[in-house]
């Protein structure tokens, strides 16, 4: 299908009824392709001032009484569900009220020459969201938004992302996985030749305490960062509420390669916070060169590691002394493999 011209989302509350999870949706199709130079404009400005109840269970949501007429549920602009061999190319998706483009339960997805844009302060506006999807390629795409440029959720494997620009936004993220003690499995993800400009994180893996499952076989290479707050992050204590309690189980993280991650950061070059019960293993770093934008005043911007194991294949800038060389003791990954 060809998309030229512009599709505009309605901005009056009545049109949305009691709320929709997605605005434009394609379900259970095979071989659908949407290409062209057209634009999908979600005109989401009215939704951005409060956060999504689905995204945030905090009681303390920002809430604007004047907008009460808009439904609380923010729609994703374009979603594909249960489909195979989907192509989305050339088009622009702008100012979605929530996520711009979502693939759920899809196999065989090709996204290229796409442009996604919404302002830095537009809450919850992920660029591309992948869930339970396999054999996905995203390339030559510009992503600027208020949340993750690309978010890879549970059930994803064989994901290949390259030649992508990201920023503003929160970077390219695997997770949050394992929320509410759920199982999460993600494997075989390659992200290469990416430019990040002024994003919150660069390449990130985030899991909630209490989940089960495994993230494995992940490669991040040739990532150029510029004024990124924290370019490299694994956070197994992910929590977007005020507090989350520590639990024994965790979604394990094993086999993560970082290669040629270069440029400047504003907060910390690297943050590996792994869980006590399932330390991160097989983290390898090659050609990492990250410099602070300003000289640190408080030694804040040293690398941080907790329960992170692996190897440094080359010296790094700054030196990363906190990575524990080798394998964690008594770590039985087999049980995690069996789960996934
Ligand atoms: C998207 O929203 C921003 C902020 O309201 C606005 O400045 C911009 O013009 C919008 N873009 C389009 C294409 O409507
Ligand atoms: C990993 O994913 C790539 C696509 O990015 C695919 O070509 C490759 O066959 C996959 N490897 C395995 C072991 O499935
Ligand atoms: C959870 O565990 C980590 C690592 O042991 C520790 O740094 C953190 O303070 C704990 N958090 C809570 C809320 O107990």
Tab-separated table of C-alpha atoms in Angstrom, residues 51-247:
chain	number	residue	atom	x	y	z
A	51	UNK	CA	1.613	9.847	32.061
A	52	UNK	CA	-0.054	6.686	30.868
A	53	UNK	CA	-1.810	4.550	33.481
A	54	UNK	CA	-0.626	1.447	31.589
A	55	UNK	CA	2.930	2.609	31.713
A	56	UNK	CA	3.125	3.764	35.278
A	57	UNK	CA	1.375	2.395	38.310
A	58	UNK	CA	2.502	5.218	40.525
A	59	UNK	CA	-0.423	6.744	42.453
A	60	UNK	CA	1.238	10.063	42.113
A	61	UNK	CA	0.652	10.671	38.399
A	62	UNK	CA	0.805	14.099	36.960
A	63	UNK	CA	-2.723	14.855	35.998
A	64	UNK	CA	-4.194	17.878	34.390
A	65	UNK	CA	-7.832	18.449	35.257
A	66	UNK	CA	-8.478	20.470	32.142
A	67	UNK	CA	-7.604	17.486	29.994
A	68	UNK	CA	-9.943	15.179	31.777
A	69	UNK	CA	-12.119	15.104	28.727
A	70	UNK	CA	-9.444	13.211	26.773
A	71	UNK	CA	-9.568	9.496	27.629
A	72	UNK	CA	-6.903	8.335	30.059
A	73	UNK	CA	-5.650	5.625	27.698
A	74	UNK	CA	-3.202	6.983	25.172
A	75	UNK	CA	-3.293	5.334	21.745
A	76	UNK	CA	-0.258	4.000	19.890
A	77	UNK	CA	-0.261	5.641	16.450
A	78	UNK	CA	0.350	2.580	14.222
A	79	UNK	CA	0.362	-1.033	15.344
A	80	UNK	CA	0.778	-4.395	13.635
A	81	UNK	CA	-0.410	-7.472	15.450
A	82	UNK	CA	0.005	-11.148	14.617
A	83	UNK	CA	1.296	-10.439	11.124
A	84	UNK	CA	4.100	-11.783	8.981
A	85	UNK	CA	6.344	-10.214	6.356
A	86	UNK	CA	5.448	-6.637	7.122
A	87	UNK	CA	7.286	-3.703	5.508
A	88	UNK	CA	7.037	-0.089	6.658
A	89	UNK	CA	9.214	2.255	4.626
A	90	UNK	CA	9.693	5.903	3.732
A	91	UNK	CA	6.867	7.385	5.767
A	92	UNK	CA	6.930	9.797	8.714
A	93	UNK	CA	5.117	9.219	11.977
A	94	UNK	CA	4.962	12.312	14.152
A	95	UNK	CA	3.652	13.479	17.513
A	96	UNK	CA	1.968	10.305	18.631
A	97	UNK	CA	0.181	10.542	21.957
A	98	UNK	CA	2.064	7.404	23.025
A	99	UNK	CA	4.228	4.900	21.109
A	100	UNK	CA	4.611	5.740	17.408
A	101	UNK	CA	5.010	2.294	15.799
A	102	UNK	CA	4.450	-1.068	17.463
A	103	UNK	CA	4.886	-4.677	16.329
A	104	UNK	CA	3.383	-7.350	18.515
A	105	UNK	CA	3.413	-11.085	17.698
A	106	UNK	CA	4.904	-10.473	14.264
A	107	UNK	CA	7.379	-12.537	12.300
A	108	UNK	CA	9.426	-11.005	9.489
A	109	UNK	CA	9.411	-7.228	9.887
A	110	UNK	CA	11.343	-4.752	7.769
A	111	UNK	CA	11.422	-1.053	8.656
A	112	UNK	CA	13.604	1.320	6.671
A	113	UNK	CA	13.936	4.969	5.704
A	114	UNK	CA	11.380	5.844	8.331
A	115	UNK	CA	11.234	9.097	10.260
A	116	UNK	CA	9.690	9.323	13.692
A	117	UNK	CA	9.561	12.576	15.567
A	118	UNK	CA	8.013	14.001	18.692
A	119	UNK	CA	9.482	16.481	21.196
A	120	UNK	CA	11.927	15.492	23.927
A	121	UNK	CA	9.392	16.311	26.639
A	122	UNK	CA	6.508	14.277	25.197
A	123	UNK	CA	5.882	11.654	27.897
A	124	UNK	CA	5.766	7.939	27.006
A	125	UNK	CA	6.304	8.460	23.288
A	126	UNK	CA	8.460	5.469	22.330
A	127	UNK	CA	9.654	5.449	18.735
A	128	UNK	CA	9.411	1.761	17.773
A	129	UNK	CA	8.224	-0.901	20.176
A	130	UNK	CA	8.811	-4.625	19.519
A	131	UNK	CA	7.152	-7.390	21.491
A	132	UNK	CA	6.949	-11.146	20.872
A	133	UNK	CA	8.379	-10.537	17.409
A	134	UNK	CA	11.035	-12.399	15.469
A	135	UNK	CA	13.216	-11.704	12.438
A	136	UNK	CA	13.018	-7.935	12.581
A	137	UNK	CA	15.275	-5.547	10.681
A	138	UNK	CA	15.244	-1.780	11.221
A	139	UNK	CA	17.659	0.370	9.259
A	140	UNK	CA	18.308	3.843	7.843
A	141	UNK	CA	15.813	5.389	10.183
A	142	UNK	CA	15.694	8.651	12.170
A	143	UNK	CA	14.124	8.512	15.589
A	144	UNK	CA	13.499	11.516	17.843
A	145	UNK	CA	11.019	11.189	20.680
A	146	UNK	CA	10.313	11.535	24.399
A	147	UNK	CA	10.960	7.921	25.447
A	148	UNK	CA	12.948	4.955	24.083
A	149	UNK	CA	13.873	5.356	20.400
A	150	UNK	CA	13.523	1.582	20.090
A	151	UNK	CA	12.185	-0.630	22.841
A	152	UNK	CA	12.651	-4.414	22.634
A	153	UNK	CA	10.344	-6.345	24.915
A	154	UNK	CA	9.819	-9.969	25.881
A	155	UNK	CA	9.541	-12.671	23.243
A	156	UNK	CA	11.829	-10.950	20.721
A	157	UNK	CA	14.623	-12.726	18.874
A	158	UNK	CA	16.711	-12.248	15.741
A	159	UNK	CA	16.528	-8.467	15.844
A	160	UNK	CA	18.903	-6.490	13.622
A	161	UNK	CA	19.084	-2.706	13.928
A	162	UNK	CA	21.599	-0.656	11.975
A	163	UNK	CA	22.261	2.816	10.564
A	164	UNK	CA	19.819	4.502	12.881
A	165	UNK	CA	19.937	7.990	14.398
A	166	UNK	CA	18.436	8.378	17.859
A	167	UNK	CA	17.860	11.614	19.756
A	168	UNK	CA	16.338	13.193	21.561
A	169	UNK	CA	14.973	10.177	23.406
A	170	UNK	CA	15.934	7.586	25.988
A	171	UNK	CA	18.161	5.494	23.685
A	172	UNK	CA	17.776	1.924	22.441
A	173	UNK	CA	16.524	-0.349	25.196
A	174	UNK	CA	15.917	-4.012	25.817
A	175	UNK	CA	13.187	-4.096	28.475
A	176	UNK	CA	11.909	-3.312	31.085
A	177	UNK	CA	11.561	-7.057	31.403
A	178	UNK	CA	10.059	-9.221	34.125
A	179	UNK	CA	7.659	-6.703	35.591
A	180	UNK	CA	5.212	-8.133	38.159
A	181	UNK	CA	7.185	-11.391	38.400
A	182	UNK	CA	6.638	-12.258	34.748
A	183	UNK	CA	8.810	-14.385	32.491
A	184	UNK	CA	10.865	-12.655	29.796
A	185	UNK	CA	13.076	-14.054	27.053
A	186	UNK	CA	15.044	-11.989	24.537
A	187	UNK	CA	17.830	-13.334	22.346
A	188	UNK	CA	20.004	-12.574	19.341
A	189	UNK	CA	19.845	-8.802	19.108
A	190	UNK	CA	22.383	-6.820	17.052
A	191	UNK	CA	22.520	-3.020	17.157
A	192	UNK	CA	25.247	-1.449	15.029
A	193	UNK	CA	26.198	1.807	13.319
A	194	UNK	CA	23.985	4.001	15.422
A	195	UNK	CA	24.355	7.698	16.265
A	196	UNK	CA	22.928	8.887	19.557
A	197	UNK	CA	22.583	12.592	20.230
A	198	UNK	CA	21.689	13.960	23.681
A	199	UNK	CA	19.784	10.873	24.742
A	200	UNK	CA	19.220	9.741	28.321
A	201	UNK	CA	20.882	6.378	27.884
A	202	UNK	CA	22.644	4.942	24.866
A	203	UNK	CA	22.292	1.177	24.737
A	204	UNK	CA	20.476	-0.229	27.739
A	205	UNK	CA	19.155	-3.495	29.184
A	206	UNK	CA	16.635	-3.040	32.000
A	207	UNK	CA	14.893	-5.697	34.067
A	208	UNK	CA	12.599	-5.528	37.094
A	209	UNK	CA	13.367	-7.375	40.302
A	210	UNK	CA	11.314	-10.556	40.689
A	211	UNK	CA	11.053	-11.629	37.052
A	212	UNK	CA	12.390	-14.837	35.501
A	213	UNK	CA	13.895	-15.630	32.122
A	214	UNK	CA	16.969	-14.691	30.129
A	215	UNK	CA	18.422	-11.993	27.911
A	216	UNK	CA	21.227	-13.503	25.840
A	217	UNK	CA	23.358	-13.081	22.768
A	218	UNK	CA	23.290	-9.296	22.454
A	219	UNK	CA	25.721	-7.199	20.377
A	220	UNK	CA	26.117	-3.415	20.404
A	221	UNK	CA	28.742	-2.185	17.966
A	222	UNK	CA	29.842	1.086	16.396
A	223	UNK	CA	27.677	3.262	18.577
A	224	UNK	CA	28.633	6.934	18.364
A	225	UNK	CA	27.321	8.901	21.345
A	226	UNK	CA	27.257	12.639	21.735
A	227	UNK	CA	26.335	14.264	25.070
A	228	UNK	CA	24.513	11.122	26.143
A	229	UNK	CA	23.793	10.972	29.881
A	230	UNK	CA	24.804	7.296	30.368
A	231	UNK	CA	25.897	5.567	27.135
A	232	UNK	CA	26.157	1.970	28.431
A	233	UNK	CA	23.716	0.571	30.972
A	234	UNK	CA	22.499	-2.718	32.376
A	235	UNK	CA	20.018	-2.187	35.187
A	236	UNK	CA	18.554	-5.239	36.884
A	237	UNK	CA	16.937	-3.017	39.494
A	238	UNK	CA	14.756	-1.141	37.046
A	239	UNK	CA	11.929	0.653	38.776
A	240	UNK	CA	9.850	3.562	37.551
A	241	UNK	CA	7.982	3.896	40.808
A	242	UNK	CA	9.365	5.499	43.933
A	243	UNK	CA	10.559	2.213	45.446
A	244	UNK	CA	10.675	-1.401	44.344
A	245	UNK	CA	11.696	-4.114	46.797
A	246	UNK	CA	14.592	-6.418	46.034
A	247	UNK	CA	13.517	-9.957	45.242
